[in-house]
mmCIF file of C-alpha atoms and ligand atoms in Angstrom:
data_model
loop_
_atom_site.group_PDB
_atom_site.id
_atom_site.type_symbol
_atom_site.label_atom_id
_atom_site.label_comp_id
_atom_site.label_asym_id
_atom_site.label_seq_id
_atom_site.Cartn_x
_atom_site.Cartn_y
_atom_site.Cartn_z
ATOM 1 C CA UNK A 1292 -186.938 -108.232 100.631
ATOM 2 C CA UNK A 1293 -184.442 -106.870 97.670
ATOM 3 C CA UNK A 1294 -182.473 -108.194 96.035
ATOM 4 C CA UNK A 1295 -179.453 -107.276 93.755
ATOM 5 C CA UNK A 1296 -176.612 -108.703 91.598
ATOM 6 C CA UNK A 1297 -173.913 -107.896 90.535
ATOM 7 C CA UNK A 1298 -171.260 -109.484 88.174
ATOM 8 C CA UNK A 1299 -167.106 -110.883 88.630
ATOM 9 C CA UNK A 1300 -164.843 -109.702 85.959
ATOM 10 C CA UNK A 1301 -161.691 -110.616 84.463
ATOM 11 C CA UNK A 1302 -158.448 -108.968 83.656
ATOM 12 C CA UNK A 1303 -157.811 -108.977 80.469
ATOM 13 C CA UNK A 1304 -155.108 -106.423 80.693
ATOM 14 C CA UNK A 1305 -152.851 -104.233 83.883
ATOM 15 C CA UNK A 1306 -153.357 -106.204 87.088
ATOM 16 C CA UNK A 1307 -151.043 -104.535 89.423
ATOM 17 C CA UNK A 1308 -149.327 -101.932 86.961
ATOM 18 C CA UNK A 1309 -152.928 -100.646 87.581
ATOM 19 C CA UNK A 1310 -151.731 -99.810 91.366
ATOM 20 C CA UNK A 1311 -148.948 -97.005 89.704
ATOM 21 C CA UNK A 1312 -151.060 -94.937 87.776
ATOM 22 C CA UNK A 1313 -150.710 -97.085 84.739
ATOM 23 C CA UNK A 1314 -154.312 -97.633 82.692
ATOM 24 C CA UNK A 1315 -155.590 -101.675 83.483
ATOM 25 C CA UNK A 1316 -158.739 -103.331 81.679
ATOM 26 C CA UNK A 1317 -161.416 -106.092 83.509
ATOM 27 C CA UNK A 1318 -164.126 -107.048 81.754
ATOM 28 C CA UNK A 1319 -167.306 -108.629 83.481
ATOM 29 C CA UNK A 1320 -168.017 -112.131 83.009
ATOM 30 C CA UNK A 1321 -171.356 -113.796 83.189
ATOM 31 C CA UNK A 1322 -170.552 -115.250 87.057
ATOM 32 C CA UNK A 1323 -172.623 -113.395 89.768
ATOM 33 C CA UNK A 1324 -172.561 -112.637 93.296
ATOM 34 C CA UNK A 1325 -176.437 -111.825 94.340
ATOM 35 C CA UNK A 1326 -177.104 -109.999 97.655
ATOM 36 C CA UNK A 1327 -181.104 -110.307 99.851
ATOM 37 C CA UNK A 1328 -181.877 -107.388 101.969
ATOM 38 C CA UNK A 1329 -184.658 -107.041 105.225
ATOM 39 C CA UNK A 1330 -184.800 -103.783 106.717
ATOM 40 C CA UNK A 1331 -184.672 -105.312 110.465
ATOM 41 C CA UNK A 1332 -187.075 -103.115 113.335
ATOM 42 C CA UNK A 1333 -183.777 -102.770 115.516
ATOM 43 C CA UNK A 1334 -180.380 -101.658 114.433
ATOM 44 C CA UNK A 1335 -178.643 -105.057 113.856
ATOM 45 C CA UNK A 1336 -177.041 -106.817 111.052
ATOM 46 C CA UNK A 1337 -177.553 -111.093 110.270
ATOM 47 C CA UNK A 1338 -175.404 -112.235 108.102
ATOM 48 C CA UNK A 1339 -175.912 -115.369 106.244
ATOM 49 C CA UNK A 1340 -173.806 -116.477 103.105
ATOM 50 C CA UNK A 1341 -173.670 -119.228 100.715
ATOM 51 C CA UNK A 1342 -171.139 -121.067 98.531
ATOM 52 C CA UNK A 1343 -168.728 -118.175 98.691
ATOM 53 C CA UNK A 1344 -166.025 -120.477 99.387
ATOM 54 C CA UNK A 1345 -167.484 -120.830 103.335
ATOM 55 C CA UNK A 1346 -169.595 -123.510 103.092
ATOM 56 C CA UNK A 1347 -172.276 -121.577 104.774
ATOM 57 C CA UNK A 1348 -172.691 -119.292 107.594
ATOM 58 C CA UNK A 1349 -174.560 -117.146 109.732
ATOM 59 C CA UNK A 1350 -173.777 -114.195 112.464
ATOM 60 C CA UNK A 1351 -175.756 -111.627 113.780
ATOM 61 C CA UNK A 1352 -174.256 -107.971 115.353
ATOM 62 C CA UNK A 1353 -174.916 -105.040 116.379
ATOM 63 C CA UNK A 1354 -174.157 -102.016 114.901
ATOM 64 C CA UNK A 1355 -171.720 -101.324 117.463
ATOM 65 C CA UNK A 1356 -168.426 -100.873 116.125
ATOM 66 C CA UNK A 1357 -166.848 -102.410 119.051
ATOM 67 C CA UNK A 1358 -169.351 -105.463 119.133
ATOM 68 C CA UNK A 1359 -167.939 -108.948 118.596
ATOM 69 C CA UNK A 1360 -169.900 -110.610 116.078
ATOM 70 C CA UNK A 1361 -171.770 -113.379 117.903
ATOM 71 C CA UNK A 1362 -169.999 -116.607 115.477
ATOM 72 C CA UNK A 1363 -168.485 -120.253 116.300
ATOM 73 C CA UNK A 1364 -165.978 -119.402 113.870
ATOM 74 C CA UNK A 1365 -162.380 -118.345 113.433
ATOM 75 C CA UNK A 1366 -162.258 -114.065 113.197
ATOM 76 C CA UNK A 1367 -160.205 -114.431 110.476
ATOM 77 C CA UNK A 1368 -163.070 -116.329 108.562
ATOM 78 C CA UNK A 1369 -165.565 -113.165 109.977
ATOM 79 C CA UNK A 1370 -163.886 -110.920 108.196
ATOM 80 C CA UNK A 1371 -163.577 -111.784 105.067
ATOM 81 C CA UNK A 1372 -166.414 -113.188 105.159
ATOM 82 C CA UNK A 1373 -168.922 -110.511 107.168
ATOM 83 C CA UNK A 1374 -166.158 -107.485 106.190
ATOM 84 C CA UNK A 1375 -167.100 -106.140 102.226
ATOM 85 C CA UNK A 1376 -171.033 -106.943 103.333
ATOM 86 C CA UNK A 1377 -169.955 -104.184 106.410
ATOM 87 C CA UNK A 1378 -168.295 -101.741 104.706
ATOM 88 C CA UNK A 1379 -171.143 -101.211 101.700
ATOM 89 C CA UNK A 1380 -173.801 -101.552 104.479
ATOM 90 C CA UNK A 1381 -172.009 -98.494 106.144
ATOM 91 C CA UNK A 1382 -172.388 -96.567 102.487
ATOM 92 C CA UNK A 1383 -175.980 -97.277 102.089
ATOM 93 C CA UNK A 1384 -176.515 -96.552 106.088
ATOM 94 C CA UNK A 1385 -174.906 -92.586 104.642
ATOM 95 C CA UNK A 1386 -176.005 -92.687 100.982
ATOM 96 C CA UNK A 1387 -179.542 -93.637 102.427
ATOM 97 C CA UNK A 1388 -179.266 -90.938 105.604
ATOM 98 C CA UNK A 1389 -180.423 -93.987 108.117
ATOM 99 C CA UNK A 1390 -177.637 -94.000 110.178
ATOM 100 C CA UNK A 1391 -179.591 -96.765 112.214
ATOM 101 C CA UNK A 1392 -181.007 -99.257 109.993
ATOM 102 C CA UNK A 1393 -180.821 -102.195 110.693
ATOM 103 C CA UNK A 1394 -180.812 -105.282 108.177
ATOM 104 C CA UNK A 1395 -181.237 -109.230 107.408
ATOM 105 C CA UNK A 1396 -178.740 -109.888 104.364
ATOM 106 C CA UNK A 1397 -178.138 -112.995 102.344
ATOM 107 C CA UNK A 1398 -175.389 -113.528 99.984
ATOM 108 C CA UNK A 1399 -174.978 -116.453 97.693
ATOM 109 C CA UNK A 1400 -172.578 -116.490 95.260
ATOM 110 C CA UNK A 1401 -171.042 -117.932 91.713
ATOM 111 C CA UNK A 1402 -167.855 -116.578 92.075
ATOM 112 C CA UNK A 1403 -164.938 -117.914 93.522
ATOM 113 C CA UNK A 1404 -164.083 -115.612 96.784
ATOM 114 C CA UNK A 1405 -160.092 -114.113 96.507
ATOM 115 C CA UNK A 1406 -159.280 -115.796 93.401
ATOM 116 C CA UNK A 1407 -158.807 -113.359 91.193
ATOM 117 C CA UNK A 1408 -162.278 -112.794 89.248
ATOM 118 C CA UNK A 1409 -163.846 -109.436 91.766
ATOM 119 C CA UNK A 1410 -166.082 -111.326 94.252
ATOM 120 C CA UNK A 1411 -165.440 -109.129 97.250
ATOM 121 C CA UNK A 1412 -166.162 -105.812 94.582
ATOM 122 C CA UNK A 1413 -169.140 -108.098 93.488
ATOM 123 C CA UNK A 1414 -170.807 -108.581 96.492
ATOM 124 C CA UNK A 1415 -170.338 -105.311 97.578
ATOM 125 C CA UNK A 1416 -171.656 -103.855 94.764
ATOM 126 C CA UNK A 1417 -175.209 -105.751 95.501
ATOM 127 C CA UNK A 1418 -174.666 -104.645 98.750
ATOM 128 C CA UNK A 1419 -175.194 -101.258 98.719
ATOM 129 C CA UNK A 1420 -177.800 -101.717 95.726
ATOM 130 C CA UNK A 1421 -179.936 -103.452 97.612
ATOM 131 C CA UNK A 1422 -179.498 -102.223 100.919
ATOM 132 C CA UNK A 1423 -179.774 -98.662 99.387
ATOM 133 C CA UNK A 1424 -182.650 -99.917 97.539
ATOM 134 C CA UNK A 1425 -184.561 -101.429 100.305
ATOM 135 C CA UNK A 1426 -184.161 -98.428 101.960
ATOM 136 C CA UNK A 1427 -186.541 -96.434 99.244
ATOM 137 C CA UNK A 1428 -182.689 -94.858 97.436
ATOM 138 C CA UNK A 1429 -182.453 -95.289 94.042
ATOM 139 C CA UNK A 1430 -178.144 -94.488 92.981
ATOM 140 C CA UNK A 1431 -177.241 -94.488 89.764
ATOM 141 C CA UNK A 1432 -174.404 -96.625 88.227
ATOM 142 C CA UNK A 1433 -171.476 -94.287 89.081
ATOM 143 C CA UNK A 1434 -172.343 -93.531 92.819
ATOM 144 C CA UNK A 1435 -172.581 -97.338 93.234
ATOM 145 C CA UNK A 1436 -169.105 -98.059 92.074
ATOM 146 C CA UNK A 1437 -167.321 -95.042 93.858
ATOM 147 C CA UNK A 1438 -169.213 -95.544 97.164
ATOM 148 C CA UNK A 1439 -168.295 -99.869 96.530
ATOM 149 C CA UNK A 1440 -164.814 -98.099 95.448
ATOM 150 C CA UNK A 1441 -164.322 -96.344 98.788
ATOM 151 C CA UNK A 1442 -166.065 -99.534 101.009
ATOM 152 C CA UNK A 1443 -163.275 -101.946 99.431
ATOM 153 C CA UNK A 1444 -160.412 -98.542 100.150
ATOM 154 C CA UNK A 1445 -161.992 -99.023 104.041
ATOM 155 C CA UNK A 1446 -160.945 -103.340 104.045
ATOM 156 C CA UNK A 1447 -158.376 -103.532 102.154
ATOM 157 C CA UNK A 1448 -156.533 -100.444 104.609
ATOM 158 C CA UNK A 1449 -155.791 -97.764 101.289
ATOM 159 C CA UNK A 1450 -154.433 -100.318 99.252
ATOM 160 C CA UNK A 1451 -157.065 -100.365 96.694
ATOM 161 C CA UNK A 1452 -157.803 -99.508 92.809
ATOM 162 C CA UNK A 1453 -160.593 -97.934 90.779
ATOM 163 C CA UNK A 1454 -161.213 -101.372 87.902
ATOM 164 C CA UNK A 1455 -162.768 -104.378 90.571
ATOM 165 C CA UNK A 1456 -165.765 -102.407 91.299
ATOM 166 C CA UNK A 1457 -166.177 -99.468 89.041
ATOM 167 C CA UNK A 1458 -166.489 -103.437 86.013
ATOM 168 C CA UNK A 1459 -168.507 -104.733 88.421
ATOM 169 C CA UNK A 1460 -170.964 -101.677 88.433
ATOM 170 C CA UNK A 1461 -171.586 -101.032 84.887
ATOM 171 C CA UNK A 1462 -170.480 -104.565 83.228
ATOM 172 C CA UNK A 1463 -168.841 -104.710 80.101
ATOM 173 C CA UNK A 1464 -165.361 -104.195 79.391
ATOM 174 C CA UNK A 1465 -164.043 -100.834 81.175
ATOM 175 C CA UNK A 1466 -160.922 -98.746 81.431
ATOM 176 C CA UNK A 1467 -159.670 -97.528 84.551
ATOM 177 C CA UNK A 1468 -156.505 -95.014 84.818
ATOM 178 C CA UNK A 1469 -156.320 -93.289 88.269
ATOM 179 C CA UNK A 1470 -159.982 -92.510 89.343
ATOM 180 C CA UNK A 1471 -161.023 -91.874 85.209
ATOM 181 C CA UNK A 1472 -162.865 -94.929 84.561
ATOM 182 C CA UNK A 1473 -164.883 -95.480 81.446
ATOM 183 C CA UNK A 1474 -166.404 -98.095 79.397
ATOM 184 C CA UNK A 1475 -165.049 -99.654 76.044
ATOM 185 C CA UNK A 1476 -166.069 -101.221 73.495
ATOM 186 C CA UNK A 1477 -164.838 -104.745 73.101
ATOM 187 C CA UNK A 1478 -165.832 -108.234 70.406
ATOM 188 C CA UNK A 1479 -167.900 -111.221 71.938
ATOM 189 C CA UNK A 1480 -164.681 -112.658 73.687
ATOM 190 C CA UNK A 1481 -164.167 -116.645 74.077
ATOM 191 C CA UNK A 1482 -163.130 -116.545 77.417
ATOM 192 C CA UNK A 1483 -161.998 -119.335 79.193
ATOM 193 C CA UNK A 1484 -161.078 -119.455 83.238
ATOM 194 C CA UNK A 1485 -159.386 -122.167 85.051
ATOM 195 C CA UNK A 1486 -159.788 -121.874 88.736
ATOM 196 C CA UNK A 1487 -156.776 -123.894 90.907
ATOM 197 C CA UNK A 1488 -159.026 -123.829 93.536
ATOM 198 C CA UNK A 1489 -157.149 -121.113 95.732
ATOM 199 C CA UNK A 1490 -156.476 -117.866 96.610
ATOM 200 C CA UNK A 1491 -154.182 -115.150 96.871
ATOM 201 C CA UNK A 1492 -153.298 -112.481 99.647
ATOM 202 C CA UNK A 1493 -154.046 -109.274 97.174
ATOM 203 C CA UNK A 1494 -152.383 -106.825 99.916
ATOM 204 C CA UNK A 1495 -148.906 -109.281 100.069
ATOM 205 C CA UNK A 1496 -148.205 -109.983 96.650
ATOM 206 C CA UNK A 1497 -149.196 -106.088 96.630
ATOM 207 C CA UNK A 1498 -146.875 -105.504 98.934
ATOM 208 C CA UNK A 1499 -144.634 -107.576 97.080
ATOM 209 C CA UNK A 1500 -144.473 -105.788 93.513
ATOM 210 C CA UNK A 1501 -144.099 -102.416 95.286
ATOM 211 C CA UNK A 1502 -140.371 -103.410 96.846
ATOM 212 C CA UNK A 1503 -139.167 -104.808 93.739
ATOM 213 C CA UNK A 1504 -140.381 -101.295 92.675
ATOM 214 C CA UNK A 1505 -138.162 -99.559 94.674
ATOM 215 C CA UNK A 1506 -135.380 -102.102 94.704
ATOM 216 C CA UNK A 1507 -135.155 -102.636 90.463
ATOM 217 C CA UNK A 1508 -135.071 -99.933 88.377
ATOM 218 C CA UNK A 1509 -135.746 -102.530 85.675
ATOM 219 C CA UNK A 1510 -138.699 -103.843 87.937
ATOM 220 C CA UNK A 1511 -140.406 -100.204 87.753
ATOM 221 C CA UNK A 1512 -139.808 -100.031 84.095
ATOM 222 C CA UNK A 1513 -141.691 -103.376 83.637
ATOM 223 C CA UNK A 1514 -144.224 -101.943 85.626
ATOM 224 C CA UNK A 1515 -144.217 -99.537 82.924
ATOM 225 C CA UNK A 1516 -144.155 -102.298 80.005
ATOM 226 C CA UNK A 1517 -147.531 -103.182 81.479
ATOM 227 C CA UNK A 1518 -149.647 -100.293 80.991
ATOM 228 C CA UNK A 1519 -147.193 -100.775 77.123
ATOM 229 C CA UNK A 1520 -149.075 -103.468 76.483
ATOM 230 C CA UNK A 1521 -152.213 -102.573 78.081
ATOM 231 C CA UNK A 1522 -152.760 -99.169 75.955
ATOM 232 C CA UNK A 1523 -151.551 -101.131 72.332
ATOM 233 C CA UNK A 1524 -154.362 -103.918 74.114
ATOM 234 C CA UNK A 1525 -157.181 -101.488 74.230
ATOM 235 C CA UNK A 1526 -156.244 -100.791 70.420
ATOM 236 C CA UNK A 1527 -156.170 -103.853 69.617
ATOM 237 C CA UNK A 1528 -159.261 -104.818 71.309
ATOM 238 C CA UNK A 1529 -161.660 -101.819 69.414
ATOM 239 C CA UNK A 1530 -160.762 -103.711 66.283
ATOM 240 C CA UNK A 1531 -161.694 -106.917 67.297
ATOM 241 C CA UNK A 1532 -158.486 -109.007 66.097
ATOM 242 C CA UNK A 1533 -158.023 -111.860 68.915
ATOM 243 C CA UNK A 1534 -155.283 -113.613 67.750
ATOM 244 C CA UNK A 1535 -153.051 -110.279 68.921
ATOM 245 C CA UNK A 1536 -155.121 -109.879 71.604
ATOM 246 C CA UNK A 1537 -154.347 -113.344 72.904
ATOM 247 C CA UNK A 1538 -150.553 -112.051 72.518
ATOM 248 C CA UNK A 1539 -150.593 -109.314 74.036
ATOM 249 C CA UNK A 1540 -152.211 -110.865 77.130
ATOM 250 C CA UNK A 1541 -149.723 -113.808 76.925
ATOM 251 C CA UNK A 1542 -146.898 -111.234 77.577
ATOM 252 C CA UNK A 1543 -148.353 -109.717 79.988
ATOM 253 C CA UNK A 1544 -148.029 -112.431 81.518
ATOM 254 C CA UNK A 1545 -144.755 -113.055 81.559
ATOM 255 C CA UNK A 1546 -143.586 -109.650 82.839
ATOM 256 C CA UNK A 1547 -146.475 -110.733 85.774
ATOM 257 C CA UNK A 1548 -144.415 -113.868 86.739
ATOM 258 C CA UNK A 1549 -141.238 -111.930 86.498
ATOM 259 C CA UNK A 1550 -142.440 -109.433 89.396
ATOM 260 C CA UNK A 1551 -143.123 -112.801 91.068
ATOM 261 C CA UNK A 1552 -147.083 -112.740 91.653
ATOM 262 C CA UNK A 1553 -147.282 -115.801 89.484
ATOM 263 C CA UNK A 1554 -147.350 -119.519 90.662
ATOM 264 C CA UNK A 1555 -146.932 -123.282 89.709
ATOM 265 C CA UNK A 1556 -151.175 -124.055 89.562
ATOM 266 C CA UNK A 1557 -151.662 -120.063 87.120
ATOM 267 C CA UNK A 1558 -147.889 -120.973 85.200
ATOM 268 C CA UNK A 1559 -149.501 -124.660 85.137
ATOM 269 C CA UNK A 1560 -152.826 -123.392 83.774
ATOM 270 C CA UNK A 1561 -150.626 -121.188 81.496
ATOM 271 C CA UNK A 1562 -148.713 -123.423 79.796
ATOM 272 C CA UNK A 1563 -151.665 -125.962 79.536
ATOM 273 C CA UNK A 1564 -153.329 -123.453 77.333
ATOM 274 C CA UNK A 1565 -150.736 -122.629 75.533
ATOM 275 C CA UNK A 1566 -150.282 -126.032 74.174
ATOM 276 C CA UNK A 1567 -153.935 -125.979 73.871
ATOM 277 C CA UNK A 1568 -153.333 -123.634 71.025
ATOM 278 C CA UNK A 1569 -155.417 -120.737 73.267
ATOM 279 C CA UNK A 1570 -154.899 -117.351 71.316
ATOM 280 C CA UNK A 1571 -153.521 -116.036 74.693
ATOM 281 C CA UNK A 1572 -153.793 -116.954 78.685
ATOM 282 C CA UNK A 1573 -152.629 -115.218 81.818
ATOM 283 C CA UNK A 1574 -153.376 -114.711 85.772
ATOM 284 C CA UNK A 1575 -156.076 -112.802 86.923
ATOM 285 C CA UNK A 1576 -156.042 -110.381 89.590
ATOM 286 C CA UNK A 1577 -153.753 -110.289 91.959
ATOM 287 C CA UNK A 1578 -152.605 -113.612 91.351
ATOM 288 C CA UNK A 1579 -150.406 -116.362 93.915
ATOM 289 C CA UNK A 1580 -153.344 -118.357 93.224
ATOM 290 C CA UNK A 1581 -156.618 -118.085 92.190
ATOM 291 C CA UNK A 1582 -157.288 -118.782 88.060
ATOM 292 C CA UNK A 1583 -156.145 -117.827 85.311
ATOM 293 C CA UNK A 1584 -158.403 -115.772 81.822
ATOM 294 C CA UNK A 1585 -158.064 -117.696 78.329
ATOM 295 C CA UNK A 1586 -159.152 -117.471 74.871
ATOM 296 C CA UNK A 1587 -160.254 -120.144 73.013
ATOM 297 C CA UNK A 1588 -162.680 -120.006 70.535
ATOM 298 C CA UNK A 1589 -162.687 -124.411 70.586
ATOM 299 C CA UNK A 1590 -163.472 -125.995 72.932
ATOM 300 C CA UNK A 1591 -159.810 -127.526 73.605
ATOM 301 C CA UNK A 1592 -158.241 -125.531 76.475
ATOM 302 C CA UNK A 1593 -161.179 -125.753 78.673
ATOM 303 C CA UNK A 1594 -160.919 -129.618 78.094
ATOM 304 C CA UNK A 1595 -157.128 -128.901 78.752
ATOM 305 C CA UNK A 1596 -158.132 -126.939 81.791
ATOM 306 C CA UNK A 1597 -160.025 -130.508 83.078
ATOM 307 C CA UNK A 1598 -156.635 -132.727 83.061
ATOM 308 C CA UNK A 1599 -153.990 -129.977 83.983
ATOM 309 C CA UNK A 1600 -152.282 -130.646 87.613
ATOM 310 C CA UNK A 1601 -153.404 -128.515 90.454
ATOM 311 C CA UNK A 1602 -156.516 -126.560 88.261
ATOM 312 C CA UNK A 1603 -159.920 -127.427 89.611
ATOM 313 C CA UNK A 1604 -162.196 -126.619 88.125
ATOM 314 C CA UNK A 1605 -162.635 -124.285 84.354
ATOM 315 C CA UNK A 1606 -165.142 -121.890 83.314
ATOM 316 C CA UNK A 1607 -166.262 -120.340 80.313
ATOM 317 C CA UNK A 1608 -167.378 -117.169 80.645
ATOM 318 C CA UNK A 1609 -169.234 -114.655 78.586
ATOM 319 C CA UNK A 1610 -168.343 -111.137 78.515
ATOM 320 C CA UNK A 1611 -171.581 -109.347 80.542
ATOM 321 C CA UNK A 1612 -172.191 -106.267 79.497
ATOM 322 C CA UNK A 1613 -174.880 -105.637 82.165
ATOM 323 C CA UNK A 1614 -173.427 -104.540 85.809
ATOM 324 C CA UNK A 1615 -175.308 -104.828 88.795
ATOM 325 C CA UNK A 1616 -179.346 -104.853 88.078
ATOM 326 C CA UNK A 1617 -182.616 -105.289 90.725
ATOM 327 C CA UNK A 1618 -183.216 -109.172 90.605
ATOM 328 C CA UNK A 1619 -186.923 -110.499 91.659
ATOM 329 C CA UNK A 1620 -186.736 -111.622 95.674
HETATM 330 O O1 LIG B 1043 -157.227 -110.050 92.792
HETATM 331 P P1 LIG B 1043 -158.069 -108.946 92.453
HETATM 332 O O2 LIG B 1043 -159.390 -109.149 91.811
HETATM 333 O O3 LIG B 1043 -158.216 -108.100 93.447
HETATM 334 O O4 LIG B 1043 -157.177 -107.665 92.180
HETATM 335 C C1 LIG B 1043 -156.287 -106.907 92.458
HETATM 336 C C2 LIG B 1043 -155.734 -106.177 91.589
HETATM 337 C C3 LIG B 1043 -154.417 -105.395 91.850
HETATM 338 O O5 LIG B 1043 -153.953 -104.743 90.236
HETATM 339 C C4 LIG B 1043 -152.880 -105.527 92.158
HETATM 340 C C5 LIG B 1043 -154.922 -104.610 92.406
HETATM 341 C C6 LIG B 1043 -156.089 -103.831 92.515
HETATM 342 O O6 LIG B 1043 -156.572 -102.837 93.730
HETATM 343 O O7 LIG B 1043 -156.242 -102.668 91.581
#
């Protein structure tokens, strides 16, 4: 058996605008998805998922693309649960030149699903790493990131940036602009995450921003302004000026709000963080529901979020400088 884990992430800056070629700065956090893989002696896949907001389920199916998984659960649940695993396995089979390899796969994730913390990227990156190593092939982090990006593209109908997968593969803070992905320096960040228990529909939210941008010049300008905030944010991150970083994150939230991708619960959590004296707060990821990220070196924001209506979970998250890694089986 081979086991790999990969971290989730928060966006300090730039989600949505990154889709239109502006830069974005995601940052890996110490919440991981762990994928265990054991090669079978046939070509079937058996996937068992735990803690994936899915309460634990198991599916078993053959590699034949037309075969329906043999499982007693709704199709959308199965798609959400195994779509990324499937795409990861395809990438691993291709990388190891083992088109008929079958696997027993177990996923354990501490990252809420579809909530802006990069759960799917973490599962995909860890899955490709574990499956290729199980087949005796070791891929460098950059190739893992590229293969995980292609897996996400396949599952998300061509709507994905390289941000999540690159960040999860390499760890740390990264800058992504189109196909250009690189690590950047970041100080220790006092990150607090608030989670509303829900999830947004990334495809729908991206389509909404696209429509606004086509209809109104000022919406297109808003997307460009997010790019300006990101460029300023990068410099500030390098300087380690946390107060200015927080101000820019709050500004970024306002622009995302204008583009219609926030929600009442996300805004409630952002306001709770502001009232608690956070240096800054914004939604992270596609929006519509899910998580906010705040900066606060004190306990005030976490405590305030715990008492905020609509906030289901609040936790501190350290920046994770390590990307994908091998774990003891
Ligand atoms: O919600 P997440 O973590 O899947 O982030 C989506 C980020 C977007 O910029 C909206 C889309 C993308 O692929 O970059």
